[in-house]
PDB file of C-alpha atoms in Angstrom:
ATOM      1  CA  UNK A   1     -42.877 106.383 204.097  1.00  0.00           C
ATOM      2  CA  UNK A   2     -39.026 106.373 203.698  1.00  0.00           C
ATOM      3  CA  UNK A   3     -37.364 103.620 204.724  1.00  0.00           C
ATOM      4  CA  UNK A   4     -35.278 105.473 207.362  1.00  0.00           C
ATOM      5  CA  UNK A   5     -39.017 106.494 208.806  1.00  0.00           C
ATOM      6  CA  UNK A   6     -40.172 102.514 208.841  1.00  0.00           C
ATOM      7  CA  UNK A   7     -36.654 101.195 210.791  1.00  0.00           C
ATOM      8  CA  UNK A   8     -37.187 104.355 213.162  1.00  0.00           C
ATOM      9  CA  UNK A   9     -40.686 103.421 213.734  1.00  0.00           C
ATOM     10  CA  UNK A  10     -40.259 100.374 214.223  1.00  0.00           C
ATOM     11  CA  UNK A  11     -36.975 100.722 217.003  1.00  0.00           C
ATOM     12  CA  UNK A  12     -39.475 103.296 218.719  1.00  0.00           C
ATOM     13  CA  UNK A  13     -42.439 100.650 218.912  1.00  0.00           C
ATOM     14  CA  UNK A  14     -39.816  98.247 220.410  1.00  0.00           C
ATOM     15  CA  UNK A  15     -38.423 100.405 223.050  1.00  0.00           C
ATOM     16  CA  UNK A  16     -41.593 101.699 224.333  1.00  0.00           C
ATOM     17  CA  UNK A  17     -43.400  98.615 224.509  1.00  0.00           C
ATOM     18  CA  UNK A  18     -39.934  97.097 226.514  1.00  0.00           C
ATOM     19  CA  UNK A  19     -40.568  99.668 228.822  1.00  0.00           C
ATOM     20  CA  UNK A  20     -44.215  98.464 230.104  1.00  0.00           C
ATOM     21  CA  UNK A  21     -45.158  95.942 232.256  1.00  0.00           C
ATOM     22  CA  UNK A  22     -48.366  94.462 231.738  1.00  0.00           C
ATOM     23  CA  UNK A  23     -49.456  95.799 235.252  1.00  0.00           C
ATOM     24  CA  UNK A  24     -48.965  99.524 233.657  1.00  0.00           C
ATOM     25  CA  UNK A  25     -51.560  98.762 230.638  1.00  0.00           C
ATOM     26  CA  UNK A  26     -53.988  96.963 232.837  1.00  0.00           C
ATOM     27  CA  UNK A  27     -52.952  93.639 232.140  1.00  0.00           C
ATOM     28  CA  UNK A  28     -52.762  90.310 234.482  1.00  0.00           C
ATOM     29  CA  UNK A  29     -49.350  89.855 235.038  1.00  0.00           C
ATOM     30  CA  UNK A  30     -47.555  86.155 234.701  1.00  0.00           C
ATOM     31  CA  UNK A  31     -48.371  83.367 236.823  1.00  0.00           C
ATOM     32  CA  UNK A  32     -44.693  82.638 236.482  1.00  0.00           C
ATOM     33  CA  UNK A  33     -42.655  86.057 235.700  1.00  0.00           C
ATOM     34  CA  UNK A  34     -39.589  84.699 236.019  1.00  0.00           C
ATOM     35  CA  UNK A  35     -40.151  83.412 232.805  1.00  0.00           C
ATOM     36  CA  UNK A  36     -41.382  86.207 230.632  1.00  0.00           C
ATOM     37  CA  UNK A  37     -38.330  86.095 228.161  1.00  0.00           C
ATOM     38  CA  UNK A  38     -39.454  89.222 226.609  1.00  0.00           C
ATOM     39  CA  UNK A  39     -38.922  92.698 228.283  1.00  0.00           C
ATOM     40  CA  UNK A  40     -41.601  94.429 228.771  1.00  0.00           C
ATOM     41  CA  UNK A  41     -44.878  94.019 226.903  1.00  0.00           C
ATOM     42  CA  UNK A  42     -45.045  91.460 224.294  1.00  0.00           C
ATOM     43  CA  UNK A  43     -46.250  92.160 220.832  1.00  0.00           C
ATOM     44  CA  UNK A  44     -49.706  90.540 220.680  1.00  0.00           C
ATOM     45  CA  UNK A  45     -50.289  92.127 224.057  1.00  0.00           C
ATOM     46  CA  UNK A  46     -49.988  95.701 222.049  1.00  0.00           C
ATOM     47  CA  UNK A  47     -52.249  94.861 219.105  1.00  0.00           C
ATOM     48  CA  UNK A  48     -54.549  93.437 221.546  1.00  0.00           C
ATOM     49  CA  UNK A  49     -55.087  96.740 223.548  1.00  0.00           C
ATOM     50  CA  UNK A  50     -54.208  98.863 220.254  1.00  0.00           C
ATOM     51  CA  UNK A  51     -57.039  96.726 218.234  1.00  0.00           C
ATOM     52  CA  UNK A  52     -54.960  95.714 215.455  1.00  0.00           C
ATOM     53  CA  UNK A  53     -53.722  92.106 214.395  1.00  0.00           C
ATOM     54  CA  UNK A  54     -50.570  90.564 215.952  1.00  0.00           C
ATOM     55  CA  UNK A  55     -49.368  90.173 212.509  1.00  0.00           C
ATOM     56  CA  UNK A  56     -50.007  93.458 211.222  1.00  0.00           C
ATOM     57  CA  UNK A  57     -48.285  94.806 214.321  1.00  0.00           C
ATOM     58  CA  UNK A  58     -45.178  92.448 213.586  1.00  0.00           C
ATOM     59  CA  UNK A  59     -44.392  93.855 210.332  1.00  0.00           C
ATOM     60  CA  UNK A  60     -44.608  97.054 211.602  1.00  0.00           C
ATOM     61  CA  UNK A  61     -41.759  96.468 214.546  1.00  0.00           C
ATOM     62  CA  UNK A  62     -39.850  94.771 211.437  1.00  0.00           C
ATOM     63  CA  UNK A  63     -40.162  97.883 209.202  1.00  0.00           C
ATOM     64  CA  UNK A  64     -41.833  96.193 206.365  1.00  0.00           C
ATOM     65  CA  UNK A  65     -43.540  98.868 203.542  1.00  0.00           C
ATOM     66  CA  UNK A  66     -47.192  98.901 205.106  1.00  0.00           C
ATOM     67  CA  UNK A  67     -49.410 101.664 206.135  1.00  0.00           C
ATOM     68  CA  UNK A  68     -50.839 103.005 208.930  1.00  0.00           C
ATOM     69  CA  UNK A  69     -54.106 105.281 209.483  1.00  0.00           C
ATOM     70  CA  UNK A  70     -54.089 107.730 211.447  1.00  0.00           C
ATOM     71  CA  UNK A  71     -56.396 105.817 213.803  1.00  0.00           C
ATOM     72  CA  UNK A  72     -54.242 103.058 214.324  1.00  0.00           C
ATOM     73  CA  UNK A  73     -51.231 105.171 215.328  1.00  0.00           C
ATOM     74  CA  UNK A  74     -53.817 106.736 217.509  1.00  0.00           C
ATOM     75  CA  UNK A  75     -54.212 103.967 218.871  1.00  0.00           C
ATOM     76  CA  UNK A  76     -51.157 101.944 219.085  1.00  0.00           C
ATOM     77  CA  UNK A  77     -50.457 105.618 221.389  1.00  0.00           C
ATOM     78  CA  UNK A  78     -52.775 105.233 223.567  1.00  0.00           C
ATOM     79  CA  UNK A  79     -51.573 101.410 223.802  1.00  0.00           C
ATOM     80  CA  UNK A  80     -48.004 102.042 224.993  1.00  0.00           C
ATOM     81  CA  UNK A  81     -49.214 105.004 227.107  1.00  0.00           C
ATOM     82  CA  UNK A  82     -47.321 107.997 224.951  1.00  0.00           C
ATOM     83  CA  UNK A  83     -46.738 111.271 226.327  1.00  0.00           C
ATOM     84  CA  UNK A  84     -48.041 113.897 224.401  1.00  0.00           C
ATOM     85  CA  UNK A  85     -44.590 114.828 222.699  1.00  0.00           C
ATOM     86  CA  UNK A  86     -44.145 110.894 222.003  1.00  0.00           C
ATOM     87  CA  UNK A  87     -47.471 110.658 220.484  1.00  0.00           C
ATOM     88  CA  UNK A  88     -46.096 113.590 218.167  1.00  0.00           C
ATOM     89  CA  UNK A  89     -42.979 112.122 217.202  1.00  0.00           C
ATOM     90  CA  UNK A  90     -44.948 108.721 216.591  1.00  0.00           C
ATOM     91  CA  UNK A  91     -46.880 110.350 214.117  1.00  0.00           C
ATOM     92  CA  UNK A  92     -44.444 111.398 212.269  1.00  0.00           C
ATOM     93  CA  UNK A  93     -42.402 108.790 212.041  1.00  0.00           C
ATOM     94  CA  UNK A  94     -45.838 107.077 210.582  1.00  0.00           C
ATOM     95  CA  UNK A  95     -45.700 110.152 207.776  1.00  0.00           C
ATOM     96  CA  UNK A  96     -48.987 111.694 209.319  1.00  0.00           C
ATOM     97  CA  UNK A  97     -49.525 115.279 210.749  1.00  0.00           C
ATOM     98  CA  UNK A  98     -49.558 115.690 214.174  1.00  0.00           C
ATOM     99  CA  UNK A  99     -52.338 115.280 216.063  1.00  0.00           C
ATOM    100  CA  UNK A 100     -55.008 118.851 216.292  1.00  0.00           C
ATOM    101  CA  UNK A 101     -55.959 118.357 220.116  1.00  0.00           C
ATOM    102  CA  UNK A 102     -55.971 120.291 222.908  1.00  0.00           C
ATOM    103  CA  UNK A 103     -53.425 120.846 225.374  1.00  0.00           C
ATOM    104  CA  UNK A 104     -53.539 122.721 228.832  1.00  0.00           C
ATOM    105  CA  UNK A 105     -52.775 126.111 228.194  1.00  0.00           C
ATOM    106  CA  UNK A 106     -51.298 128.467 230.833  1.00  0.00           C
ATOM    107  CA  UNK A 107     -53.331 131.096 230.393  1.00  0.00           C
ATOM    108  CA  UNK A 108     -51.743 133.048 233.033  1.00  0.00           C
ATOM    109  CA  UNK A 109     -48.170 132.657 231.846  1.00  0.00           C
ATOM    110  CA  UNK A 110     -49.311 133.720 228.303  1.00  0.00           C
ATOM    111  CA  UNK A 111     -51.164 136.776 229.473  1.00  0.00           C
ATOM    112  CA  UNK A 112     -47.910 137.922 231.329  1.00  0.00           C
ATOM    113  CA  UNK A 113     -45.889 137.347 227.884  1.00  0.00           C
ATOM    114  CA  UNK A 114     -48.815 139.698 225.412  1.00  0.00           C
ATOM    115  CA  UNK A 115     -48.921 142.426 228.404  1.00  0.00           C
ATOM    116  CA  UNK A 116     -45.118 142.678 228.518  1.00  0.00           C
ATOM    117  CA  UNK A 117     -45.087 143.829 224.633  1.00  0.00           C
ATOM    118  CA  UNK A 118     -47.330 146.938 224.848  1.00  0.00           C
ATOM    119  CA  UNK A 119     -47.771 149.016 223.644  1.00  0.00           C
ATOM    120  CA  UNK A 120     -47.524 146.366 220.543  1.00  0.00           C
ATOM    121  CA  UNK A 121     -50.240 144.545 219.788  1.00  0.00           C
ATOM    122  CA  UNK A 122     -50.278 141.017 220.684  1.00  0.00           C
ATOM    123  CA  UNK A 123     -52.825 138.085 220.438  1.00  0.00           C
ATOM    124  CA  UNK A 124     -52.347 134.370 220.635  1.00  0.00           C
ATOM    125  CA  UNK A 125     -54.143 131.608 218.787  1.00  0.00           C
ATOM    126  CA  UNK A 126     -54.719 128.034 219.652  1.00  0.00           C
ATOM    127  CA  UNK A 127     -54.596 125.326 216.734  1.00  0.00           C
ATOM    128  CA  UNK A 128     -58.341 126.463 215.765  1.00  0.00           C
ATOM    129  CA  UNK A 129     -57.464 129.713 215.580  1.00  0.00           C
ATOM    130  CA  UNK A 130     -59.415 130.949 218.575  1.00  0.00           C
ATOM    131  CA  UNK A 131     -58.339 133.922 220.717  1.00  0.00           C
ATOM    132  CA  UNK A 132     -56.642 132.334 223.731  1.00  0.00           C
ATOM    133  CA  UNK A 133     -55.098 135.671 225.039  1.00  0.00           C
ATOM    134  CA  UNK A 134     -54.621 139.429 223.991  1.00  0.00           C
ATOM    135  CA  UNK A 135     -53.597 142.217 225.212  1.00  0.00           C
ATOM    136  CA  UNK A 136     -54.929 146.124 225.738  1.00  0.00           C
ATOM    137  CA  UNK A 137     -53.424 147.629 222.447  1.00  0.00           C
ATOM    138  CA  UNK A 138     -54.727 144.732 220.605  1.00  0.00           C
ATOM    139  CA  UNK A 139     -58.683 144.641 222.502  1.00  0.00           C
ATOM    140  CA  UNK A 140     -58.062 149.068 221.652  1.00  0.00           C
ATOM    141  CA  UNK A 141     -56.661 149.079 218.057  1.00  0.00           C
ATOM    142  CA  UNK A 142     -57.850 145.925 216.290  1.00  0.00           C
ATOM    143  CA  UNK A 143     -60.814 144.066 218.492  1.00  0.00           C
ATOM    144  CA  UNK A 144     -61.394 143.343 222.365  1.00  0.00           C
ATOM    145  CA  UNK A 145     -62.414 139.842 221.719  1.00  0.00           C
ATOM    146  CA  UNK A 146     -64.314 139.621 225.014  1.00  0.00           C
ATOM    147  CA  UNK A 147     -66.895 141.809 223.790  1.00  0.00           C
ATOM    148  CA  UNK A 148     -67.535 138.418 220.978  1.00  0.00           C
ATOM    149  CA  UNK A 149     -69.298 135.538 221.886  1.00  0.00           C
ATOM    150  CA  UNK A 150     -67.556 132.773 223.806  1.00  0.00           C
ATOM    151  CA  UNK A 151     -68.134 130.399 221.270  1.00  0.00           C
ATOM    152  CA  UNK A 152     -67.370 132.934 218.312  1.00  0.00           C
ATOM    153  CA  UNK A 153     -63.553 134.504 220.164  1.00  0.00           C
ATOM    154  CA  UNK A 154     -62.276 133.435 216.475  1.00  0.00           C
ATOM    155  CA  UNK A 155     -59.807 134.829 214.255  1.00  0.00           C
ATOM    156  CA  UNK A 156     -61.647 133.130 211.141  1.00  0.00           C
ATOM    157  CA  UNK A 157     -65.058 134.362 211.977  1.00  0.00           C
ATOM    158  CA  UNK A 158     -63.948 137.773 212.999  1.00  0.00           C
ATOM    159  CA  UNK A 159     -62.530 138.420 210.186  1.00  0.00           C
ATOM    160  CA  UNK A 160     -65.143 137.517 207.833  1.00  0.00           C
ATOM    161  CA  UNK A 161     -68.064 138.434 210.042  1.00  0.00           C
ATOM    162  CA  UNK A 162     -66.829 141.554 211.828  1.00  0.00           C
ATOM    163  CA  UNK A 163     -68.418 144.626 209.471  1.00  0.00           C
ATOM    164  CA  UNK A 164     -66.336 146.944 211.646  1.00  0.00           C
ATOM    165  CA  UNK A 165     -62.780 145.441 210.816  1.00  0.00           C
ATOM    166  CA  UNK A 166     -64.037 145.333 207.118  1.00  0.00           C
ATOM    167  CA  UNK A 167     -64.804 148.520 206.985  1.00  0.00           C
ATOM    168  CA  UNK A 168     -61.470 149.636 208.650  1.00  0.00           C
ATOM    169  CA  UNK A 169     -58.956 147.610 206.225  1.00  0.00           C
ATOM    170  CA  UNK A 170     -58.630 149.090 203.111  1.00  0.00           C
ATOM    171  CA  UNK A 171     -56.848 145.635 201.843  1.00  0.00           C
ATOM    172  CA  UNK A 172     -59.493 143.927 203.857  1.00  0.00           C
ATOM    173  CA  UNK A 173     -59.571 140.782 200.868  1.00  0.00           C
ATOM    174  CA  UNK A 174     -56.083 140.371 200.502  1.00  0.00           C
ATOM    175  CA  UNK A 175     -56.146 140.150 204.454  1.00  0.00           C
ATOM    176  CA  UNK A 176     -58.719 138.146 204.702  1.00  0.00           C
ATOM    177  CA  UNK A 177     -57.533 135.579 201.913  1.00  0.00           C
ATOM    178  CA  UNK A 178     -54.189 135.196 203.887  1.00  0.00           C
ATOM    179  CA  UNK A 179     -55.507 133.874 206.780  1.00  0.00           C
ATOM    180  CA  UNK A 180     -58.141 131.640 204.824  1.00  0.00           C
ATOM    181  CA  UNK A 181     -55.230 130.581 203.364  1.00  0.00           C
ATOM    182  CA  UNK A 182     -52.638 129.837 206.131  1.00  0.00           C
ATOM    183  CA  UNK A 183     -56.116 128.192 207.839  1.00  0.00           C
ATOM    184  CA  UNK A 184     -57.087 125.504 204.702  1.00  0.00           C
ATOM    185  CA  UNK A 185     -53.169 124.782 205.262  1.00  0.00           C
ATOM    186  CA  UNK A 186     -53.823 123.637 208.787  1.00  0.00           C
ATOM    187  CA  UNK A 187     -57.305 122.386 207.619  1.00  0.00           C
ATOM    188  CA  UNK A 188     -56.189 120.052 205.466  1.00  0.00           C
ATOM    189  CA  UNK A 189     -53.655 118.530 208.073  1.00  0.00           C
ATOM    190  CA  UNK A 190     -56.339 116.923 210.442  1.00  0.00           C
ATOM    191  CA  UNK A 191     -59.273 116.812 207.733  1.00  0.00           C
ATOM    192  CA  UNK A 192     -61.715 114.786 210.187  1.00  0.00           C
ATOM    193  CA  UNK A 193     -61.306 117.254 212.795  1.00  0.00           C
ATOM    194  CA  UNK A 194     -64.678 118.756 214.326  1.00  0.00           C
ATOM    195  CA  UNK A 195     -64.303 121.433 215.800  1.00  0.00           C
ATOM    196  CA  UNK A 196     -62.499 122.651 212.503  1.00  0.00           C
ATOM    197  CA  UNK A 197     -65.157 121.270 210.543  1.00  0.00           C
ATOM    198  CA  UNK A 198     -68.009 122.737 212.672  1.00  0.00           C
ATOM    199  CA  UNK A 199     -65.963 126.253 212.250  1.00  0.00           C
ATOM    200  CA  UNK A 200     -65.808 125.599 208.684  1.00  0.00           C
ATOM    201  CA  UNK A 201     -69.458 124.835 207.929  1.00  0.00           C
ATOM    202  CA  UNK A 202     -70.751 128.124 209.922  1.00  0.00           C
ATOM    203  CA  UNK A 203     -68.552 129.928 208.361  1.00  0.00           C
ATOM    204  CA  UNK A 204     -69.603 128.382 204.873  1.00  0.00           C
ATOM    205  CA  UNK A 205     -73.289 129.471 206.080  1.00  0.00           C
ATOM    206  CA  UNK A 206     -72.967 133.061 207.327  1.00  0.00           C
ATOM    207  CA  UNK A 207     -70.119 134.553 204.592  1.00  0.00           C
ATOM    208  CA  UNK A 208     -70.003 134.346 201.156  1.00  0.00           C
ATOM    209  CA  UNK A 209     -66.672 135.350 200.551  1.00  0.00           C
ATOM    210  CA  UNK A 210     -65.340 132.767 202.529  1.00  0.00           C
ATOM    211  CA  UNK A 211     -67.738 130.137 200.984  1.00  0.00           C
ATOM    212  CA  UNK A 212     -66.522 131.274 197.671  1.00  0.00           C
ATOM    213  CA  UNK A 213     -63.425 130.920 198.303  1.00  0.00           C
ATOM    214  CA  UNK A 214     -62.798 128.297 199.971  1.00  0.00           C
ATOM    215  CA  UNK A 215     -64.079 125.999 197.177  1.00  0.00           C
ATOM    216  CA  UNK A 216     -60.704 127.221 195.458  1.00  0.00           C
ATOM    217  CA  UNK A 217     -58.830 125.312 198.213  1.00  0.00           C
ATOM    218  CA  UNK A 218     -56.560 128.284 198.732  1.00  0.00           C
ATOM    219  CA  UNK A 219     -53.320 126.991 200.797  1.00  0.00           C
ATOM    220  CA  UNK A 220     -50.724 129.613 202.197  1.00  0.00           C
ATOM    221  CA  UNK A 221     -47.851 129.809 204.321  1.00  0.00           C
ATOM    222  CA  UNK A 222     -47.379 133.341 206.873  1.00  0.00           C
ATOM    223  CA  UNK A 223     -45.754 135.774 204.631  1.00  0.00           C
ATOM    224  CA  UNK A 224     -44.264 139.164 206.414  1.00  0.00           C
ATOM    225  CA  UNK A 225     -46.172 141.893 205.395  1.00  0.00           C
ATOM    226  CA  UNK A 226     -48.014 145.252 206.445  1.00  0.00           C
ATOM    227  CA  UNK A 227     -51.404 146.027 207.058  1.00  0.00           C
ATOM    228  CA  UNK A 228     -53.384 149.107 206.823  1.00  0.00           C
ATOM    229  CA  UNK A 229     -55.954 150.325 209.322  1.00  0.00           C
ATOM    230  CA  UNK A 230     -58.147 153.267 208.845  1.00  0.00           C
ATOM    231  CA  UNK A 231     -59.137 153.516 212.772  1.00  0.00           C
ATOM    232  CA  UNK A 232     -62.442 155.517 213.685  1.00  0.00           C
ATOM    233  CA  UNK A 233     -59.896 157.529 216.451  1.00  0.00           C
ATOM    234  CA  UNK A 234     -56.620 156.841 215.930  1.00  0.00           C
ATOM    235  CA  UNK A 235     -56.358 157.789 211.846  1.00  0.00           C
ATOM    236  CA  UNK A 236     -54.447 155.648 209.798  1.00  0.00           C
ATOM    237  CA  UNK A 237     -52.119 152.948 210.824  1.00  0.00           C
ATOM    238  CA  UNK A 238     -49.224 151.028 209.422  1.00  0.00           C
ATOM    239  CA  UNK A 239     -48.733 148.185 211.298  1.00  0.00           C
ATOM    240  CA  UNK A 240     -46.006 145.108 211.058  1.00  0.00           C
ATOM    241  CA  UNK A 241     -47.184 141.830 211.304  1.00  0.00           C
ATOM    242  CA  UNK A 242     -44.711 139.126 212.787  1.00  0.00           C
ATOM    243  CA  UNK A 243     -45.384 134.855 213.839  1.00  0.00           C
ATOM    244  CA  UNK A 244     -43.696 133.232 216.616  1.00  0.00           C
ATOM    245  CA  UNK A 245     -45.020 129.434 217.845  1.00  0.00           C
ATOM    246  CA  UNK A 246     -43.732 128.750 221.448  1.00  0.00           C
ATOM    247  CA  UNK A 247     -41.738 125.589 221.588  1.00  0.00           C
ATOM    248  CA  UNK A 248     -43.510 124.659 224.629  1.00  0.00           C
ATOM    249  CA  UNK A 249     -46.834 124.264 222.790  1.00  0.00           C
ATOM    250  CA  UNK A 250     -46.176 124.696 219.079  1.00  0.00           C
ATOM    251  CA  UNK A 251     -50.286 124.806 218.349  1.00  0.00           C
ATOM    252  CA  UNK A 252     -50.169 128.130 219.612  1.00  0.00           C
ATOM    253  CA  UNK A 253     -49.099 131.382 217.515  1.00  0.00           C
ATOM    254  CA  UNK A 254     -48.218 134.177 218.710  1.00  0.00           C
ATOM    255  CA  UNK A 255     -48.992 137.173 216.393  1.00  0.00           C
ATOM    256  CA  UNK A 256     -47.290 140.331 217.306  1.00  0.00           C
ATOM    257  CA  UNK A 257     -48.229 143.958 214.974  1.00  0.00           C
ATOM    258  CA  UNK A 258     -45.803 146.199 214.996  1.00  0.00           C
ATOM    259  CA  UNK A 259     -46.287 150.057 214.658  1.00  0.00           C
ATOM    260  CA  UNK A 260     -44.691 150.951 210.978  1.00  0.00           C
ATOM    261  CA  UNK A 261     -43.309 154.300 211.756  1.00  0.00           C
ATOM    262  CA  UNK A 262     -43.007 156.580 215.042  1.00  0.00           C
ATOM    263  CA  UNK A 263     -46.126 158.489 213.663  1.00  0.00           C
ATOM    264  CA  UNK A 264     -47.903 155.586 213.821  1.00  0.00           C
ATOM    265  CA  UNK A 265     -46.528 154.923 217.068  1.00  0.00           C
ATOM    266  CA  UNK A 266     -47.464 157.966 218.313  1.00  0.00           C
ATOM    267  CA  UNK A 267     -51.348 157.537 217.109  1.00  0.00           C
ATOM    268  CA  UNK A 268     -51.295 153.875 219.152  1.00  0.00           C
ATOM    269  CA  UNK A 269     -49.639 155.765 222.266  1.00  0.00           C
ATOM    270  CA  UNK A 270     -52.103 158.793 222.207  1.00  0.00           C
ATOM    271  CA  UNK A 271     -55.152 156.405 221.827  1.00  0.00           C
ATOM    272  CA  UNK A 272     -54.328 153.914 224.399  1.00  0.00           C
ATOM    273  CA  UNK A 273     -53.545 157.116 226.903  1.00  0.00           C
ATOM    274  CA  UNK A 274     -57.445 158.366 226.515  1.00  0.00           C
TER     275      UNK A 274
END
């Protein structure tokens, strides 16, 4: 951790825990609390509720080189009563990746934003890569994800699974090793996560391509690029592929494909007007 990170960690530790009174952790307050000299919390009272030892939890308000799991900082969150953007910025401070959890999703709002781009495709992802939203170019061109199971609405296992998008990609594996790819990257953030691990080992089970080749720890960032769909009705199809996160909730993606041409515009148009 840079040195910069351990004195910024250590003034954030200090100002949050000033800002609680024992009352707001739970805690009896003082018989005489005219007398508590320091503001707020006091440190033994956060590495009591955080589970850690009061001298551990010194030298980390002093910004001494020592590390912290990411179960501690979970912890020492949960302690001083973090927000969800706090508990973010705590972790990094700490050098660890944020935290893979789930956050309430306005389903609604996002539904508005995917129907406002059609005729463009557009789909959004959660942090596991499930389908959270999509709209009616999308569910007609690519997949309607409704029609998948509720526990299988996932970009991983459609994509490796689906014997109808195989069969409609002519660059299916190139496809296909992008997303593995830009999904070990976010894999490998929050390791002991599992629901990614579940997703990981079913996938392992069911598809040899992806058990293949994800023993070659394949790691990827989102490239632009084009894909290629031969579509049973529609003929062939260029389509643009662009990422957007929402600041709001960064866990989400928002993947938007983009007709190549106006032919292939036209061929989207014609399909979603029968």
């Amino acid at each position: 951790m840079p040195d910069n990170h351990r004195s910024e960690l250590a003034a954030f530790l200090k100002a949050h825990r000033a800002r609680l009174t024992p009352k707001d952790v739970g805690l009896l307050n003082d018989l005489e609390p005219g007398r508590r000299r320091t503001p707020g919390l006091r440190r033994e009272e956060v590495a009591e509720l955080a589970g850690v030892s009061l001298t551990w939890y010194t030298w980390l308000e002093q910004a001494r080189k020592i590390a912290a799991s990411p179960q501690v900082v979970d912890a020492l969150a949960r302690a001083l009563l973090l927000s969800p953007a706090e508990h973010r910025h705590l972790r990094t401070l700490a050098g660890l990746a944020d935290p893979l959890e789930h956050k309430d999703i306005d389903d609604g709002r996002l539904q508005r934003l995917v129907d406002a781009l059609m005729p463009d495709l557009a789909v959004v992802h959660d942090a596991r890569f499930d389908f959270v939203v999509w709209n009616a170019a999308f569910a007609r061109v690519r997949i309607d994800p409704a029609e998948l199971p509720a526990d299988r609405r996932n970009l991983l296992w459609w994509m490796f699974t689906d014997d109808r998008t195989r069969a409609m990609m002519p660059r299916w594996e190139r496809a296909a090793r992008a997303i593995l790819g830009q999904f070990r990257a976010v894999a490998g953030r929050t390791p002991d996560n599992p629901l990614l691990t579940a997703l990981i080992t079913d996938l392992t089970a069911v598809s040899p391509e992806f058990r293949t080749w994800w023993q070659e720890y394949p790691v990827q960032d989102f490239r632009p690029a084009t894909i290629t769909l031969n579509h049973p009705t529609a003929g062939p199809l260029d389509l643009d592929v662009h990422q957007l996160r929402p600041v709001d909730n960064p866990d989400l993606l928002l993947v938007v494909q983009l007709p190549a041409t106006p032919a292939d515009r036209h061929r989207i148009a014609t399909l979603l007007a029968d």
